[in-house]
PDB file of C-alpha atoms in Angstrom:
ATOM      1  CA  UNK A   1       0.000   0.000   0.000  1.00 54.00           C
ATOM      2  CA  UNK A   2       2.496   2.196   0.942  1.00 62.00           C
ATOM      3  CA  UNK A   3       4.362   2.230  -2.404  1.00 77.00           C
ATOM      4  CA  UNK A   4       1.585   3.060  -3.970  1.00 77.00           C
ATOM      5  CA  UNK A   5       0.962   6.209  -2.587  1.00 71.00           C
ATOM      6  CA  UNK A   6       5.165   6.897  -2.702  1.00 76.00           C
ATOM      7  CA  UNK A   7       3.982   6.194  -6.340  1.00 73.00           C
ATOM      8  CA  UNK A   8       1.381   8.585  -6.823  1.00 72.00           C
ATOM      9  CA  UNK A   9       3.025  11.063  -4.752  1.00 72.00           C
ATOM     10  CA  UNK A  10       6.257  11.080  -7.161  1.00 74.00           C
ATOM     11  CA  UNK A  11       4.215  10.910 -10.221  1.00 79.00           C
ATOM     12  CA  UNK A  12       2.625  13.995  -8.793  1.00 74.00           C
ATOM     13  CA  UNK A  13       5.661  16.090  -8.061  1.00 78.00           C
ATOM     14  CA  UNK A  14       7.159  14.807 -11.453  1.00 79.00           C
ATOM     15  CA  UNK A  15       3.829  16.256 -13.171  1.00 80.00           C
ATOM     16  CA  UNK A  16       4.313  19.752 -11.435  1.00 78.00           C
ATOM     17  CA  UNK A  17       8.225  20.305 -12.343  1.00 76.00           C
ATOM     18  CA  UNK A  18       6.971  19.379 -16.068  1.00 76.00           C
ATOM     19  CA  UNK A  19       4.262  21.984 -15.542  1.00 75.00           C
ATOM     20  CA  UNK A  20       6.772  24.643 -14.098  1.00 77.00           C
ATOM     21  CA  UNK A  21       9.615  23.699 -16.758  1.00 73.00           C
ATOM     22  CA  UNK A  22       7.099  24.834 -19.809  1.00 76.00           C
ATOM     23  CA  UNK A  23       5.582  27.851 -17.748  1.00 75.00           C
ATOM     24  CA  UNK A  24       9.669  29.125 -18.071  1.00 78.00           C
ATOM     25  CA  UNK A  25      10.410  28.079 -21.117  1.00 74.00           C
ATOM     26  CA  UNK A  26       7.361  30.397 -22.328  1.00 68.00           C
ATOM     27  CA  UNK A  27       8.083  32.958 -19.999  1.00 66.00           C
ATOM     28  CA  UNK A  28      11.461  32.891 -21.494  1.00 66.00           C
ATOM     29  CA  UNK A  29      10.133  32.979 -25.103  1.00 64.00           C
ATOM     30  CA  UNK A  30       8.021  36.164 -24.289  1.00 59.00           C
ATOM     31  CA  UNK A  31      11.447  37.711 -22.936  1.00 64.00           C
ATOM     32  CA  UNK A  32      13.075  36.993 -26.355  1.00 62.00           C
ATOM     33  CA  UNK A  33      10.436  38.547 -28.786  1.00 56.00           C
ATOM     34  CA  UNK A  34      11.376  41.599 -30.531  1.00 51.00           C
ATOM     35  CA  UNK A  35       8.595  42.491 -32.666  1.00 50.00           C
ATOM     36  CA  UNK A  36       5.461  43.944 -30.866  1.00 56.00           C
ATOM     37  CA  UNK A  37       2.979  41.652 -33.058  1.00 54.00           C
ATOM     38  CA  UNK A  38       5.076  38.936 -32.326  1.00 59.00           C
ATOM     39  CA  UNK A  39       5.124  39.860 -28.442  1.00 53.00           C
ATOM     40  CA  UNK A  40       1.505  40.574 -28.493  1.00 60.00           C
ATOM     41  CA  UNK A  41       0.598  37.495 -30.394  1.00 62.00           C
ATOM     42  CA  UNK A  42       3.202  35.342 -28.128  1.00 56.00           C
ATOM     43  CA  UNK A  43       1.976  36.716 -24.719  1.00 60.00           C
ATOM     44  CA  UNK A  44      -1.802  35.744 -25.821  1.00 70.00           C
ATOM     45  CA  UNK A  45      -0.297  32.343 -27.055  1.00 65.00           C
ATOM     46  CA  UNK A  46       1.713  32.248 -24.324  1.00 63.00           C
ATOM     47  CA  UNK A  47      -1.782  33.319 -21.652  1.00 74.00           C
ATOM     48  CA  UNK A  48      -3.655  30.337 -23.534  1.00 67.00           C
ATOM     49  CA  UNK A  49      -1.167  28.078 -22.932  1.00 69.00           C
ATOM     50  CA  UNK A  50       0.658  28.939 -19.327  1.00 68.00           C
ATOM     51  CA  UNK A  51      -3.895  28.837 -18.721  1.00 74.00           C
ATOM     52  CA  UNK A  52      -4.483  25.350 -20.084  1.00 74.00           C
ATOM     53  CA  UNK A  53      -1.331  24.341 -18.587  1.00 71.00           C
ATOM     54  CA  UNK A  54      -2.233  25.276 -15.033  1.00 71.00           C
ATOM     55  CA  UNK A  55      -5.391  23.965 -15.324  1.00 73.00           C
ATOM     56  CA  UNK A  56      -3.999  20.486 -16.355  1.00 77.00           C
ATOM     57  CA  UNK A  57      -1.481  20.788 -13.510  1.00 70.00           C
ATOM     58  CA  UNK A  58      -4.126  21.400 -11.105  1.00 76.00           C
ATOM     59  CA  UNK A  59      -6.362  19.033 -12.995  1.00 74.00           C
ATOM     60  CA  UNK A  60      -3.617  16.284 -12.294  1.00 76.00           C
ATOM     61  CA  UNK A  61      -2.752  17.590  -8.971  1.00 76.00           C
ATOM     62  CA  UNK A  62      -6.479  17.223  -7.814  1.00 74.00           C
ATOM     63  CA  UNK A  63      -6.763  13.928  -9.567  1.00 72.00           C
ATOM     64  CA  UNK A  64      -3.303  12.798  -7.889  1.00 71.00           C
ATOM     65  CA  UNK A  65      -4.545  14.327  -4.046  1.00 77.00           C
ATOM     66  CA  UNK A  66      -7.720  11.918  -4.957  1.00 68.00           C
ATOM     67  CA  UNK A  67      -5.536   8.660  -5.429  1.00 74.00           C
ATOM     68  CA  UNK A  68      -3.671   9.357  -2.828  1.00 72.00           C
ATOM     69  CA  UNK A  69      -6.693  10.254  -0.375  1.00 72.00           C
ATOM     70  CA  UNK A  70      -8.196   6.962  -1.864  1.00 74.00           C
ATOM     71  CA  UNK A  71      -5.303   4.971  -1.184  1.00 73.00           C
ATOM     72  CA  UNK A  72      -4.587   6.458   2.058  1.00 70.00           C
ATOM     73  CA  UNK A  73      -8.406   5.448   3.251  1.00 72.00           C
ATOM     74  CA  UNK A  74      -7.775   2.061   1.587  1.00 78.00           C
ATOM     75  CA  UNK A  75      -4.691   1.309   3.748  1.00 69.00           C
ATOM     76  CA  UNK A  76      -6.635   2.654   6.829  1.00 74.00           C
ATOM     77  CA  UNK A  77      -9.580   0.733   6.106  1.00 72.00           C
ATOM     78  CA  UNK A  78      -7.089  -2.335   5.463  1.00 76.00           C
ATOM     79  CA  UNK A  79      -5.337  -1.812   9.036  1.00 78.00           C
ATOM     80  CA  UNK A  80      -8.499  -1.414  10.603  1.00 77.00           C
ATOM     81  CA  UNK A  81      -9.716  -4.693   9.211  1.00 75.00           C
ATOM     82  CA  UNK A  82      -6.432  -6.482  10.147  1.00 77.00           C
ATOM     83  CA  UNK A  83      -7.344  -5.167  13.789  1.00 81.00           C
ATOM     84  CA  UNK A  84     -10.942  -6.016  13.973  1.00 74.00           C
ATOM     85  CA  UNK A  85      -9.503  -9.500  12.618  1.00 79.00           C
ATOM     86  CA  UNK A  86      -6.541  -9.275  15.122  1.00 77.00           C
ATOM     87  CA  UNK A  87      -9.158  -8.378  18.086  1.00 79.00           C
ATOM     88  CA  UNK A  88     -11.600 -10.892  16.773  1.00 81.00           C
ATOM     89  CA  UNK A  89      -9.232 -13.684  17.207  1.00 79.00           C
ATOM     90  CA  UNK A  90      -7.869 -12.339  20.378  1.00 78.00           C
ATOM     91  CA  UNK A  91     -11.697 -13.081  21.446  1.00 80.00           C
ATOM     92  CA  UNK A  92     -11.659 -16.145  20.593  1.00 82.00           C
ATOM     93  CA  UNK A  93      -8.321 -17.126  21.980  1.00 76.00           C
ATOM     94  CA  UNK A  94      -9.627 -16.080  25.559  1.00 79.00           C
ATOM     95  CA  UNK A  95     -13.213 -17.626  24.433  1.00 79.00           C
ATOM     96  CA  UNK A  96     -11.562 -20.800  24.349  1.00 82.00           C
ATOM     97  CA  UNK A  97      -9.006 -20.591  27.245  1.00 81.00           C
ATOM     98  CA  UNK A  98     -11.826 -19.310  29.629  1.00 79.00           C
ATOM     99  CA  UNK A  99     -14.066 -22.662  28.188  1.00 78.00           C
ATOM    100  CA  UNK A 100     -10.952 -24.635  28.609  1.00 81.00           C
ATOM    101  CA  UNK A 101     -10.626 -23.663  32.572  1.00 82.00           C
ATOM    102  CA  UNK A 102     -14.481 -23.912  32.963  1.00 76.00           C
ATOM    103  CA  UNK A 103     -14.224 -27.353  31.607  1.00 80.00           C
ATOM    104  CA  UNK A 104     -11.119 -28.500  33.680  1.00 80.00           C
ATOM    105  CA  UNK A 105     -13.233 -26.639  37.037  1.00 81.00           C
ATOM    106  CA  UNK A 106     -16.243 -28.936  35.772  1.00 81.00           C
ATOM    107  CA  UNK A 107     -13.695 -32.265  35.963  1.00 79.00           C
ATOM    108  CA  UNK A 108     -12.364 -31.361  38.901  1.00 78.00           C
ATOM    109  CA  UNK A 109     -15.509 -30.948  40.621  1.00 80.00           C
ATOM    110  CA  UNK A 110     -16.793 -33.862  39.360  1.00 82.00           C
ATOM    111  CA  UNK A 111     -13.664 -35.685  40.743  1.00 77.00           C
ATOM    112  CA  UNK A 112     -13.992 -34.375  43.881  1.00 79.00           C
ATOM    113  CA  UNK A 113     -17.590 -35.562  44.010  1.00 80.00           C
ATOM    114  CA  UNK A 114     -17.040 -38.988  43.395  1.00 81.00           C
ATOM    115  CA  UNK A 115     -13.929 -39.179  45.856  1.00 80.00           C
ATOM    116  CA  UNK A 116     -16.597 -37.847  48.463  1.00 79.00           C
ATOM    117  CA  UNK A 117     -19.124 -40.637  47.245  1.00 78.00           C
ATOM    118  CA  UNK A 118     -16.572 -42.969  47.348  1.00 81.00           C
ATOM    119  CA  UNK A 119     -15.752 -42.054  50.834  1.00 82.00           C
ATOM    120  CA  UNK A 120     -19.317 -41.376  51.534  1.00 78.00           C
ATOM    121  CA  UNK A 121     -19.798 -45.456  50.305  1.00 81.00           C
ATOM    122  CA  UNK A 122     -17.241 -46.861  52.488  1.00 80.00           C
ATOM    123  CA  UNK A 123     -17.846 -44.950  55.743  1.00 81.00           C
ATOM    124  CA  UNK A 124     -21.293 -46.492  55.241  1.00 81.00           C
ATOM    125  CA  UNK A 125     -19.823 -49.986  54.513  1.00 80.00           C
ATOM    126  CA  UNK A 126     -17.463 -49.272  57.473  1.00 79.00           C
ATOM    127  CA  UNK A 127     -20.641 -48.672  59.650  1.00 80.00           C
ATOM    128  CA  UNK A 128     -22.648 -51.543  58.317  1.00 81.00           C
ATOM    129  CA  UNK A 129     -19.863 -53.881  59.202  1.00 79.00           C
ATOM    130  CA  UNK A 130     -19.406 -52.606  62.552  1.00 81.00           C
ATOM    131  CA  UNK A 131     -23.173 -52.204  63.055  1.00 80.00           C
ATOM    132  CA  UNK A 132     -23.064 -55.793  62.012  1.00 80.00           C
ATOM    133  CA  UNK A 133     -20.218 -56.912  64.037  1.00 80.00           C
ATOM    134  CA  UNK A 134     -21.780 -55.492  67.558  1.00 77.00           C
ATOM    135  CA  UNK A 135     -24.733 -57.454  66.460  1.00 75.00           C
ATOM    136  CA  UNK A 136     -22.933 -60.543  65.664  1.00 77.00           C
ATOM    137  CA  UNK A 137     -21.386 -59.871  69.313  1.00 74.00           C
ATOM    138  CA  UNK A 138     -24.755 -59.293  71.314  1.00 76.00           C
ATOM    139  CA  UNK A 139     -26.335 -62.383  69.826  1.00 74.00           C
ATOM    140  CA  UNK A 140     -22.863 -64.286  70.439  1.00 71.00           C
ATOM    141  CA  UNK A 141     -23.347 -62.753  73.840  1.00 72.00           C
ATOM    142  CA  UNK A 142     -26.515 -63.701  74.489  1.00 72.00           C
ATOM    143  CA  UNK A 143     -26.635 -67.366  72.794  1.00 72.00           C
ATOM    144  CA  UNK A 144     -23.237 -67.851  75.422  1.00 71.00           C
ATOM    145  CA  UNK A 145     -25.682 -66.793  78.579  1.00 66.00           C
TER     146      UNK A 145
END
């Protein structure tokens, strides 16, 4: 993009010197004429043409200024879509890491569910066996009196 407008913006000042180089060489011309028909007819030449050619330098100039302006909006529309892209996968980086942790949180609470359930299980096995045991003792006890 850049090049481009370094481009546009040489082209332009190349344009301009061309412009200004013919403006002097008729200026000069003017200087140089002798006769006053010749004068009179070379200054109105001279007008028509230092007038057209001003007009096409400003013509060009304007035309260049709107290449550059376009090319200018271009690369700042481009950059701004490279950031919106840039921020858009940013979001989705941190999208995924945040569902990432919420997923390893869900594991890990799930793991630590079924370790209490697990404990849970054998505390009441643990129980049952001793509930079982003092029962197995009583009626032990009382089959021995």
């Amino acid at each position: 993009m850049i090049s481009i407008v370094t481009i546009a913006l040489y082209k332009c000042l190349f344009t301009i010197a061309r412009h200004e180089c013919l403006f002097t060489i008729a200026r000069h011309e003017y200087l140089f004429s002798t006769a006053l028909h010749e004068c009179l007819f070379t200054t109105t030449l001279h007008e028509c043409l230092f007038t057209t050619t001003l007009h096409e330098c400003l013509l060009i100039t304007v035309l260049h200024e709107c290449l550059f302006s376009t090319t200018l909006h271009e690369c700042l529309v481009s950059t701004a879509l490279h950031e919106c892209l840039l921020i858009t996968a940013l979001h989705e980086c941190l999208f995924t890491t945040a569902l990432h942790e919420c997923l390893f949180t869900t594991a890990l609470h799930e793991c630590l569910f079924t370790t209490a359930l697990h404990e849970c299980l054998l505390s009441t096995i643990l129980l049952e066996c001793l509930f079982s045991t003092a029962v197995h003792g009583c009626l032990f006890t009382t089959v021995l009196h």
